[in-house]
C-alpha cells in the first residue's frame, strides 16, 4: 500500500476514520427530570469550525489541546474563547451568528467529586441541531443526527473527579438527505437547544417504561393497564415494582436477563384523563437500587366513522398550530416558562388541542400539556423536498420517530402522531410513508395516525367550486387532515362562500392549516393585505366554509404566534417573521384571535 504523502489529507482521513470507528454507546433513558442528575446548562466556551473539519491547525478540537510550553504551537483555545448559553440557539446570541450555518464546537468543564463504583454515568442532551459529535475527556462517544430528539452516551469509564471536559460539535448545515431537507419555512436555530445533564444511575437500571390503558377494557368496571419496561445492565433476573398508591397498585414483576418484560395491571375506580379533568396518577418504578417517580394519565383515543372518540366520547379538537419558539426571546423554546407562555395563550384562545409543528417540541411542553388538559399532535419534519427514494433517509426517519415515541409515550396529552406535511404523492413517497406508518404503529398502537395532506384542486377532475381530499396514504391513516389557504395563496376570502370540501374516506377530518398574514397594529379595510382586518375577515370566511364539511372533527389554524423565518423578507411587514400568527412576536393579540376564540365557544 502506498503511503499518503500529503500531511493535511492524512490527518483528515485519520480523523474521519477515528470518528467512523467509534464504538457508539448511545442509549435511550426516559424521564430524566425525575432521575439523579447534574445540570450542565449554563455558559459554554465555543470555537467556530466554518470549514467543518473538526480541527484547527491540524489539531482535533475534541482533544481540548493546550499549549505545553512557549515553543508549542496550538492554534485554538477553549480557555480563552467566548461563551454561548446552553440551552439556546447560537443565532440570536451573537449578531455575527444570526444566519450562520456550519459547525461550532462547545466545551463544558466540570468536577465530579463523588464518583460511586456502583453507579453508571451518562451524558444526556435533550436536543442539538442538527448533526452532533459528542466527546468526553478526549474520547469520541458517538454521533447523533436529528435536531429535535434526545440522545445519551455512557461516560462511566471516562469520568474523573476533576477537570472533566465535555466537547460537543454541532452542525446545522442544511442537506437534501436530512429531515427536514434543504428548504423550510422556519428558522434554522443551530446549537445545543435543550438541556444537557450528567445522569447518575445504578449499574442495572430501568432505562424506559411504557404504561397505557387497554382500550378494550374502557367500559369495564375493572380496567387493565398494559405495561412494558427495559432494564439496562441486567445480567440476571431481577424484581421490579410498579406502584400507583392512589389505585392501590403494588405490582411485582420479574425481569429476566434479557432486560425486557411485558405486564398487565388490573385497576378499579380509575379516573380517566381528559381536557376537562386532566387526572394524573403518581407512578413509581422501583428496584432494589433505584426509584423513579412519574405522573401519568390514562385515556383512550379512537375513531368511529367520522368521529374522534376520547375515552369513548366524541370530541371536537379546538386547536391551533405552534412552533417551538419563545417569540419574546427570539429563540428556540427550552424551559417550563417558555411552555407556560404559549400554552397559556392557547388556553385563552379556547383550545383543547395543539399541533406541535413541524418537528418534536421540547419535553416540557408535553408534560405541561398533561397537567393543563391540552391534547397534542406531534410530528417529524417530513416536509418539503424529502428524498423519498433514499433508503438512508427512511432509516433516519424511523430512528427519529423511535426517539420521539420513547420520550412521549407515557404522556396522555399526546394523541396523534403525524407522518408528513404538504408532500406530493408519488410512488416513492407513498411507499416511504407507508413504511413510516407501519413503523409507528408497531411501536405505539395507543394513538391515532394522521398527516397534513394536499387536496385535489377544483377543476382538476372536480366541479369548479369543489375540492376533494384523496391522498393515497389516507388508507394508512386514522384521521384525514389537509391544509387550505384559500383567501391568502389563492383568491380572496369571499371565494370561500362558493367552495365545498369532501374526503373520499369515511374518516374524521382535521383542517390542519389555514390562515393568512397580518402585521399587528396595521389597520385598514378588509381588502388590504397584511392588515388585521384582512386576516380577521379571512378567518370569518374560512370558518364558515370549513363548518360545512361532513366529518369535521377539529382544526389547527396556522398559527398561534408569529415566528421567525428567513423566507419572509418583505420590508416593514415581515422583516424575517412569518406574520400568520394570531399573536405578534411581542405578545399582542390580533383581531383574528377573537374571531377564533368566539368560534370555539360554540364548539
CSV table of N, CA, C and O in Angstrom, one decimal, residues 103-212:
chain,number,residue,atom,x,y,z
A,103,UNK,N,-20.5,24.6,11.6
A,103,UNK,CA,-20.1,23.9,12.8
A,103,UNK,C,-19.6,24.8,13.9
A,103,UNK,O,-18.9,25.7,13.6
A,104,UNK,N,-20.0,24.5,15.1
A,104,UNK,CA,-19.5,25.1,16.3
A,104,UNK,C,-19.2,24.0,17.3
A,104,UNK,O,-20.0,23.1,17.5
A,105,UNK,N,-18.1,24.1,17.9
A,105,UNK,CA,-17.7,23.1,19.0
A,105,UNK,C,-17.8,23.8,20.3
A,105,UNK,O,-17.2,24.8,20.6
A,106,UNK,N,-18.6,23.2,21.2
A,106,UNK,CA,-18.9,23.7,22.5
A,106,UNK,C,-18.0,22.9,23.5
A,106,UNK,O,-17.8,21.7,23.4
A,107,UNK,N,-17.6,23.6,24.6
A,107,UNK,CA,-16.9,22.9,25.7
A,107,UNK,C,-17.5,23.3,27.1
A,107,UNK,O,-17.7,24.5,27.3
A,108,UNK,N,-17.7,22.3,27.9
A,108,UNK,CA,-18.2,22.5,29.3
A,108,UNK,C,-17.2,21.7,30.2
A,108,UNK,O,-17.0,20.5,30.0
A,109,UNK,N,-16.7,22.4,31.2
A,109,UNK,CA,-15.8,21.7,32.1
A,109,UNK,C,-16.5,21.6,33.5
A,109,UNK,O,-17.3,22.4,33.8
A,110,UNK,N,-16.3,20.5,34.2
A,110,UNK,CA,-16.9,20.3,35.5
A,110,UNK,C,-16.1,19.3,36.3
A,110,UNK,O,-15.4,18.4,35.8
A,111,UNK,N,-16.4,19.3,37.6
A,111,UNK,CA,-15.8,18.3,38.5
A,111,UNK,C,-16.9,17.4,39.0
A,111,UNK,O,-18.1,17.7,39.0
A,112,UNK,N,-16.5,16.2,39.4
A,112,UNK,CA,-17.5,15.2,39.9
A,112,UNK,C,-16.8,14.5,41.1
A,112,UNK,O,-16.1,13.5,40.9
A,113,UNK,N,-16.9,15.1,42.3
A,113,UNK,CA,-16.1,14.6,43.4
A,113,UNK,C,-16.5,13.3,43.9
A,113,UNK,O,-15.7,12.4,44.2
A,114,UNK,N,-17.8,13.0,43.9
A,114,UNK,CA,-18.3,11.7,44.5
A,114,UNK,C,-18.7,10.8,43.4
A,114,UNK,O,-19.8,10.6,43.0
A,115,UNK,N,-17.7,10.1,42.9
A,115,UNK,CA,-17.9,9.1,41.9
A,115,UNK,C,-18.1,7.7,42.6
A,115,UNK,O,-17.2,7.2,43.2
A,116,UNK,N,-19.3,7.1,42.4
A,116,UNK,CA,-19.6,5.9,43.1
A,116,UNK,C,-19.3,4.7,42.2
A,116,UNK,O,-19.6,4.7,41.0
A,117,UNK,N,-18.7,3.7,42.8
A,117,UNK,CA,-18.3,2.5,42.0
A,117,UNK,C,-19.5,1.7,41.6
A,117,UNK,O,-19.4,0.9,40.6
A,118,UNK,N,-20.6,1.8,42.3
A,118,UNK,CA,-21.8,1.1,42.0
A,118,UNK,C,-22.8,1.9,41.1
A,118,UNK,O,-24.0,1.6,41.1
A,119,UNK,N,-22.3,2.9,40.5
A,119,UNK,CA,-23.1,3.8,39.7
A,119,UNK,C,-22.6,3.8,38.2
A,119,UNK,O,-21.4,3.6,38.0
A,120,UNK,N,-23.5,4.2,37.3
A,120,UNK,CA,-23.1,4.5,35.9
A,120,UNK,C,-23.5,5.9,35.6
A,120,UNK,O,-24.4,6.5,36.1
A,121,UNK,N,-22.7,6.5,34.7
A,121,UNK,CA,-22.8,7.9,34.4
A,121,UNK,C,-23.0,8.1,32.9
A,121,UNK,O,-22.4,7.5,32.1
A,122,UNK,N,-24.0,8.9,32.5
A,122,UNK,CA,-24.4,9.2,31.1
A,122,UNK,C,-24.5,10.7,30.9
A,122,UNK,O,-25.0,11.4,31.7
A,123,UNK,N,-24.0,11.1,29.7
A,123,UNK,CA,-24.2,12.4,29.2
A,123,UNK,C,-25.5,12.4,28.4
A,123,UNK,O,-25.7,11.6,27.5
A,124,UNK,N,-26.5,13.3,28.8
A,124,UNK,CA,-27.8,13.3,28.1
A,124,UNK,C,-27.9,14.7,27.5
A,124,UNK,O,-27.7,15.7,28.1
A,125,UNK,N,-28.3,14.7,26.2
A,125,UNK,CA,-28.7,16.0,25.5
A,125,UNK,C,-30.1,15.9,25.1
A,125,UNK,O,-30.5,15.0,24.4
A,126,UNK,N,-30.9,16.9,25.5
A,126,UNK,CA,-32.3,16.9,25.1
A,126,UNK,C,-32.5,17.2,23.6
A,126,UNK,O,-33.5,16.6,23.0
A,127,UNK,N,-31.6,17.9,23.0
A,127,UNK,CA,-31.6,18.1,21.5
A,127,UNK,C,-30.5,19.0,21.1
A,127,UNK,O,-30.1,19.9,21.9
A,128,UNK,N,-29.9,18.8,19.9
A,128,UNK,CA,-28.9,19.7,19.3
A,128,UNK,C,-29.1,19.6,17.8
A,128,UNK,O,-29.3,18.5,17.3
A,129,UNK,N,-29.1,20.8,17.2
A,129,UNK,CA,-29.5,20.9,15.8
A,129,UNK,C,-28.3,21.1,14.9
A,129,UNK,O,-27.6,22.2,15.1
A,130,UNK,N,-27.9,20.2,14.0
A,130,UNK,CA,-28.6,19.0,13.6
A,130,UNK,C,-27.8,17.8,13.7
A,130,UNK,O,-28.2,16.8,14.3
A,131,UNK,N,-26.6,17.8,13.2
A,131,UNK,CA,-25.6,16.7,13.4
A,131,UNK,C,-24.7,17.0,14.6
A,131,UNK,O,-24.1,18.1,14.6
A,132,UNK,N,-24.5,16.1,15.4
A,132,UNK,CA,-23.7,16.3,16.6
A,132,UNK,C,-22.6,15.2,16.8
A,132,UNK,O,-22.9,14.0,16.5
A,133,UNK,N,-21.4,15.6,17.2
A,133,UNK,CA,-20.4,14.7,17.6
A,133,UNK,C,-20.1,14.9,19.1
A,133,UNK,O,-19.8,16.1,19.5
A,134,UNK,N,-20.3,13.9,19.8
A,134,UNK,CA,-20.2,14.0,21.3
A,134,UNK,C,-18.9,13.4,21.8
A,134,UNK,O,-18.7,12.2,21.5
A,135,UNK,N,-18.1,14.2,22.5
A,135,UNK,CA,-16.9,13.7,23.0
A,135,UNK,C,-16.8,14.0,24.5
A,135,UNK,O,-17.4,14.9,25.0
A,136,UNK,N,-16.0,13.2,25.2
A,136,UNK,CA,-15.8,13.4,26.6
A,136,UNK,C,-14.4,13.0,27.0
A,136,UNK,O,-13.9,11.9,26.7
A,137,UNK,N,-13.7,14.0,27.7
A,137,UNK,CA,-12.3,13.8,28.1
A,137,UNK,C,-11.4,13.2,27.0
A,137,UNK,O,-10.6,12.3,27.2
A,138,UNK,N,-11.6,13.8,25.8
A,138,UNK,CA,-10.7,13.5,24.7
A,138,UNK,C,-11.1,12.2,23.9
A,138,UNK,O,-10.3,11.8,23.0
A,139,UNK,N,-12.2,11.6,24.2
A,139,UNK,CA,-12.7,10.4,23.5
A,139,UNK,C,-14.0,10.7,22.8
A,139,UNK,O,-14.9,11.3,23.4
A,140,UNK,N,-14.1,10.2,21.6
A,140,UNK,CA,-15.4,10.3,20.9
A,140,UNK,C,-16.4,9.3,21.3
A,140,UNK,O,-16.1,8.1,21.3
A,141,UNK,N,-17.5,9.7,21.8
A,141,UNK,CA,-18.6,8.8,22.3
A,141,UNK,C,-19.4,8.4,21.1
A,141,UNK,O,-19.8,7.2,21.1
A,142,UNK,N,-19.8,9.3,20.2
A,142,UNK,CA,-20.6,8.9,19.1
A,142,UNK,C,-21.1,10.1,18.4
A,142,UNK,O,-20.8,11.3,18.7
A,143,UNK,N,-21.9,9.9,17.3
A,143,UNK,CA,-22.5,10.9,16.5
A,143,UNK,C,-24.0,10.7,16.5
A,143,UNK,O,-24.5,9.6,16.5
A,144,UNK,N,-24.8,11.8,16.6
A,144,UNK,CA,-26.2,11.8,16.5
A,144,UNK,C,-26.7,12.7,15.4
A,144,UNK,O,-26.3,13.8,15.3
A,145,UNK,N,-27.7,12.2,14.7
A,145,UNK,CA,-28.4,13.0,13.6
A,145,UNK,C,-29.8,13.2,14.0
A,145,UNK,O,-30.5,12.3,14.4
A,146,UNK,N,-30.3,14.5,13.8
A,146,UNK,CA,-31.6,14.9,14.2
A,146,UNK,C,-31.6,16.0,15.1
A,146,UNK,O,-30.9,16.0,16.2
A,147,UNK,N,-32.4,17.1,14.8
A,147,UNK,CA,-32.3,18.3,15.6
A,147,UNK,C,-33.2,18.5,16.8
A,147,UNK,O,-33.2,19.5,17.5
A,148,UNK,N,-34.1,17.4,17.0
A,148,UNK,CA,-35.2,17.7,17.9
A,148,UNK,C,-35.5,16.6,18.9
A,148,UNK,O,-36.5,16.6,19.6
A,149,UNK,N,-34.7,15.5,18.9
A,149,UNK,CA,-34.9,14.4,19.8
A,149,UNK,C,-33.7,14.2,20.7
A,149,UNK,O,-32.6,14.5,20.3
A,150,UNK,N,-33.9,13.5,21.9
A,150,UNK,CA,-32.9,13.4,22.8
A,150,UNK,C,-31.9,12.2,22.5
A,150,UNK,O,-32.3,11.3,21.8
A,151,UNK,N,-30.7,12.3,23.1
A,151,UNK,CA,-29.8,11.2,22.9
A,151,UNK,C,-28.8,11.2,24.1
A,151,UNK,O,-28.7,12.1,24.9
A,152,UNK,N,-28.2,10.0,24.3
A,152,UNK,CA,-27.5,9.8,25.6
A,152,UNK,C,-26.3,8.8,25.3
A,152,UNK,O,-26.4,7.9,24.6
A,153,UNK,N,-25.2,9.1,26.0
A,153,UNK,CA,-24.0,8.3,25.9
A,153,UNK,C,-23.4,8.0,27.3
A,153,UNK,O,-23.3,8.9,28.1
A,154,UNK,N,-22.9,6.8,27.5
A,154,UNK,CA,-22.3,6.5,28.8
A,154,UNK,C,-20.8,7.0,28.9
A,154,UNK,O,-20.1,6.9,27.9
A,155,UNK,N,-20.5,7.5,30.0
A,155,UNK,CA,-19.1,8.0,30.3
A,155,UNK,C,-18.6,7.4,31.6
A,155,UNK,O,-17.6,8.0,32.1
A,156,UNK,N,-19.1,6.4,32.1
A,156,UNK,CA,-18.7,5.8,33.3
A,156,UNK,C,-17.2,5.5,33.3
A,156,UNK,O,-16.5,5.7,34.3
A,157,UNK,N,-16.7,5.0,32.2
A,157,UNK,CA,-15.3,4.6,32.0
A,157,UNK,C,-14.4,5.7,31.8
A,157,UNK,O,-13.1,5.6,31.9
A,158,UNK,N,-14.9,6.9,31.7
A,158,UNK,CA,-14.1,8.1,31.4
A,158,UNK,C,-14.1,9.2,32.4
A,158,UNK,O,-13.2,10.0,32.5
A,159,UNK,N,-15.2,9.2,33.2
A,159,UNK,CA,-15.4,10.3,34.2
A,159,UNK,C,-14.3,10.3,35.3
A,159,UNK,O,-13.8,9.2,35.7
A,160,UNK,N,-13.9,11.5,35.8
A,160,UNK,CA,-12.9,11.6,36.8
A,160,UNK,C,-13.4,12.7,37.8
A,160,UNK,O,-14.3,13.4,37.6
A,161,UNK,N,-12.7,12.7,38.9
A,161,UNK,CA,-13.1,13.7,40.0
A,161,UNK,C,-13.0,15.1,39.6
A,161,UNK,O,-13.8,15.9,40.0
A,162,UNK,N,-12.0,15.5,38.8
A,162,UNK,CA,-11.7,16.9,38.5
A,162,UNK,C,-11.4,17.0,37.0
A,162,UNK,O,-10.9,16.1,36.4
A,163,UNK,N,-11.7,18.2,36.6
A,163,UNK,CA,-11.3,18.7,35.2
A,163,UNK,C,-11.9,17.8,34.1
A,163,UNK,O,-11.2,17.5,33.1
A,164,UNK,N,-13.1,17.4,34.2
A,164,UNK,CA,-13.8,16.7,33.1
A,164,UNK,C,-14.1,17.8,32.0
A,164,UNK,O,-14.5,18.9,32.4
A,165,UNK,N,-14.0,17.4,30.8
A,165,UNK,CA,-14.4,18.3,29.7
A,165,UNK,C,-15.3,17.6,28.7
A,165,UNK,O,-14.9,16.5,28.2
A,166,UNK,N,-16.5,18.1,28.5
A,166,UNK,CA,-17.4,17.6,27.5
A,166,UNK,C,-17.4,18.6,26.3
A,166,UNK,O,-17.6,19.7,26.5
A,167,UNK,N,-17.0,18.0,25.2
A,167,UNK,CA,-16.9,18.8,24.0
A,167,UNK,C,-17.9,18.3,23.0
A,167,UNK,O,-17.8,17.1,22.6
A,168,UNK,N,-18.8,19.1,22.5
A,168,UNK,CA,-19.8,18.7,21.5
A,168,UNK,C,-19.7,19.6,20.3
A,168,UNK,O,-19.8,20.8,20.4
A,169,UNK,N,-19.5,18.9,19.1
A,169,UNK,CA,-19.5,19.6,17.9
A,169,UNK,C,-20.9,19.6,17.3
A,169,UNK,O,-21.5,18.5,17.2
A,170,UNK,N,-21.5,20.7,16.9
A,170,UNK,CA,-22.8,20.8,16.4
A,170,UNK,C,-22.8,21.4,15.0
A,170,UNK,O,-22.2,22.5,14.9
A,171,UNK,N,-23.5,20.8,14.0
A,171,UNK,CA,-23.5,21.4,12.7
A,171,UNK,C,-25.0,21.5,12.2
A,171,UNK,O,-25.7,20.5,12.2
A,172,UNK,N,-25.4,22.7,11.9
A,172,UNK,CA,-26.8,22.9,11.4
A,172,UNK,C,-26.9,23.2,9.9
A,172,UNK,O,-27.9,23.7,9.4
A,173,UNK,N,-25.8,22.8,9.2
A,173,UNK,CA,-25.9,22.9,7.7
A,173,UNK,C,-27.0,22.1,7.1
A,173,UNK,O,-27.2,20.9,7.5
A,174,UNK,N,-27.8,22.7,6.3
A,174,UNK,CA,-28.9,22.0,5.7
A,174,UNK,C,-28.4,21.1,4.5
A,174,UNK,O,-27.5,21.4,3.8
A,175,UNK,N,-29.1,19.9,4.4
A,175,UNK,CA,-28.7,19.0,3.3
A,175,UNK,C,-30.0,18.3,2.8
A,175,UNK,O,-30.9,18.1,3.6
A,176,UNK,N,-30.0,17.9,1.6
A,176,UNK,CA,-31.1,17.3,0.9
A,176,UNK,C,-31.4,15.9,1.5
A,176,UNK,O,-32.6,15.4,1.3
A,177,UNK,N,-30.5,15.3,2.1
A,177,UNK,CA,-30.7,13.9,2.7
A,177,UNK,C,-31.0,13.9,4.2
A,177,UNK,O,-30.8,12.9,4.9
A,178,UNK,N,-31.4,15.1,4.7
A,178,UNK,CA,-31.7,15.2,6.1
A,178,UNK,C,-33.2,15.3,6.3
A,178,UNK,O,-34.0,15.4,5.4
A,179,UNK,N,-33.6,15.4,7.6
A,179,UNK,CA,-35.0,15.5,8.0
A,179,UNK,C,-35.1,16.7,9.0
A,179,UNK,O,-34.7,16.5,10.1
A,180,UNK,N,-35.5,17.9,8.6
A,180,UNK,CA,-36.0,18.3,7.3
A,180,UNK,C,-34.9,18.4,6.2
A,180,UNK,O,-33.7,18.3,6.6
A,181,UNK,N,-35.3,18.6,5.0
A,181,UNK,CA,-34.4,18.7,3.9
A,181,UNK,C,-33.9,20.2,3.8
A,181,UNK,O,-33.8,20.9,4.7
A,182,UNK,N,-33.6,20.6,2.5
A,182,UNK,CA,-32.9,21.9,2.3
A,182,UNK,C,-33.8,23.1,2.7
A,182,UNK,O,-33.3,24.1,3.2
A,183,UNK,N,-35.1,23.1,2.3
A,183,UNK,CA,-35.9,24.3,2.5
A,183,UNK,C,-37.0,24.1,3.5
A,183,UNK,O,-37.7,23.1,3.5
A,184,UNK,N,-37.1,25.0,4.4
A,184,UNK,CA,-38.1,25.0,5.4
A,184,UNK,C,-38.6,26.4,5.6
A,184,UNK,O,-37.9,27.4,5.3
A,185,UNK,N,-39.8,26.6,6.1
A,185,UNK,CA,-40.4,27.9,6.4
A,185,UNK,C,-40.3,28.2,7.9
A,185,UNK,O,-41.3,28.6,8.5
A,186,UNK,N,-39.2,27.9,8.5
A,186,UNK,CA,-38.9,28.2,9.9
A,186,UNK,C,-37.5,28.5,10.1
A,186,UNK,O,-36.7,28.1,9.2
A,187,UNK,N,-37.1,29.0,11.2
A,187,UNK,CA,-35.7,29.4,11.4
A,187,UNK,C,-34.8,28.2,11.8
A,187,UNK,O,-35.2,27.4,12.6
A,188,UNK,N,-33.7,28.2,11.2
A,188,UNK,CA,-32.7,27.1,11.5
A,188,UNK,C,-31.8,27.4,12.7
A,188,UNK,O,-30.6,27.6,12.6
A,189,UNK,N,-32.4,27.3,13.9
A,189,UNK,CA,-31.7,27.6,15.1
A,189,UNK,C,-30.6,26.5,15.2
A,189,UNK,O,-30.9,25.3,15.4
A,190,UNK,N,-29.3,26.9,15.3
A,190,UNK,CA,-28.2,26.0,15.4
A,190,UNK,C,-27.8,25.9,16.9
A,190,UNK,O,-27.9,26.8,17.7
A,191,UNK,N,-27.2,24.8,17.2
A,191,UNK,CA,-26.6,24.6,18.5
A,191,UNK,C,-27.2,23.6,19.4
A,191,UNK,O,-28.1,22.8,19.0
A,192,UNK,N,-26.8,23.7,20.7
A,192,UNK,CA,-27.4,22.8,21.7
A,192,UNK,C,-28.6,23.5,22.3
A,192,UNK,O,-28.5,24.4,23.1
A,193,UNK,N,-29.8,23.1,21.8
A,193,UNK,CA,-31.0,23.9,22.1
A,193,UNK,C,-31.8,23.4,23.3
A,193,UNK,O,-32.8,24.1,23.6
A,194,UNK,N,-31.5,22.3,23.9
A,194,UNK,CA,-32.2,21.8,25.1
A,194,UNK,C,-31.2,21.4,26.1
A,194,UNK,O,-30.0,21.4,25.9
A,195,UNK,N,-31.8,21.0,27.3
A,195,UNK,CA,-31.0,20.7,28.5
A,195,UNK,C,-29.9,19.7,28.2
A,195,UNK,O,-30.0,18.7,27.5
A,196,UNK,N,-28.7,19.9,28.9
A,196,UNK,CA,-27.7,18.9,29.0
A,196,UNK,C,-27.5,18.4,30.4
A,196,UNK,O,-27.4,19.3,31.3
A,197,UNK,N,-27.4,17.1,30.6
A,197,UNK,CA,-27.3,16.6,32.0
A,197,UNK,C,-26.3,15.5,32.1
A,197,UNK,O,-26.0,14.8,31.1
A,198,UNK,N,-25.7,15.4,33.3
A,198,UNK,CA,-24.9,14.2,33.7
A,198,UNK,C,-25.8,13.3,34.5
A,198,UNK,O,-26.1,13.7,35.7
A,199,UNK,N,-26.3,12.2,34.0
A,199,UNK,CA,-27.2,11.3,34.7
A,199,UNK,C,-26.4,10.3,35.5
A,199,UNK,O,-25.3,9.9,35.1
A,200,UNK,N,-26.9,10.0,36.7
A,200,UNK,CA,-26.3,9.0,37.6
A,200,UNK,C,-27.3,7.9,37.9
A,200,UNK,O,-28.4,8.2,38.4
A,201,UNK,N,-27.0,6.7,37.5
A,201,UNK,CA,-28.0,5.6,37.6
A,201,UNK,C,-27.2,4.4,38.2
A,201,UNK,O,-26.0,4.3,38.2
A,202,UNK,N,-28.0,3.4,38.7
A,202,UNK,CA,-27.3,2.1,39.2
A,202,UNK,C,-26.7,1.4,38.0
A,202,UNK,O,-27.0,1.7,36.9
A,203,UNK,N,-26.0,0.3,38.4
A,203,UNK,CA,-25.3,-0.5,37.3
A,203,UNK,C,-26.4,-1.2,36.5
A,203,UNK,O,-26.1,-1.4,35.3
A,204,UNK,N,-27.5,-1.6,37.1
A,204,UNK,CA,-28.6,-2.1,36.3
A,204,UNK,C,-29.8,-1.2,36.6
A,204,UNK,O,-30.1,-1.0,37.8
A,205,UNK,N,-30.4,-0.6,35.6
A,205,UNK,CA,-31.4,0.5,35.9
A,205,UNK,C,-32.5,0.4,34.8
A,205,UNK,O,-32.3,-0.1,33.7
A,206,UNK,N,-33.6,0.9,35.2
A,206,UNK,CA,-34.8,0.9,34.3
A,206,UNK,C,-34.6,2.1,33.4
A,206,UNK,O,-34.7,3.3,33.8
A,207,UNK,N,-34.3,1.8,32.2
A,207,UNK,CA,-34.0,2.9,31.2
A,207,UNK,C,-35.2,3.4,30.6
A,207,UNK,O,-35.3,4.6,30.2
A,208,UNK,N,-36.3,2.6,30.4
A,208,UNK,CA,-37.5,3.1,29.8
A,208,UNK,C,-38.7,2.2,30.3
A,208,UNK,O,-38.5,1.0,30.6
A,209,UNK,N,-39.9,2.8,30.2
A,209,UNK,CA,-41.1,2.0,30.5
A,209,UNK,C,-42.3,2.6,29.8
A,209,UNK,O,-42.3,3.8,29.5
A,210,UNK,N,-43.3,1.8,29.5
A,210,UNK,CA,-44.5,2.2,28.9
A,210,UNK,C,-45.7,1.8,29.7
A,210,UNK,O,-45.8,0.6,30.1
A,211,UNK,N,-46.6,2.7,29.9
A,211,UNK,CA,-47.9,2.4,30.6
A,211,UNK,C,-49.0,3.0,29.9
A,211,UNK,O,-49.0,4.2,29.5
A,212,UNK,N,-50.1,2.2,29.6
A,212,UNK,CA,-51.2,2.8,28.8
A,212,UNK,C,-52.5,2.0,29.2
A,212,UNK,O,-52.4,0.8,29.6
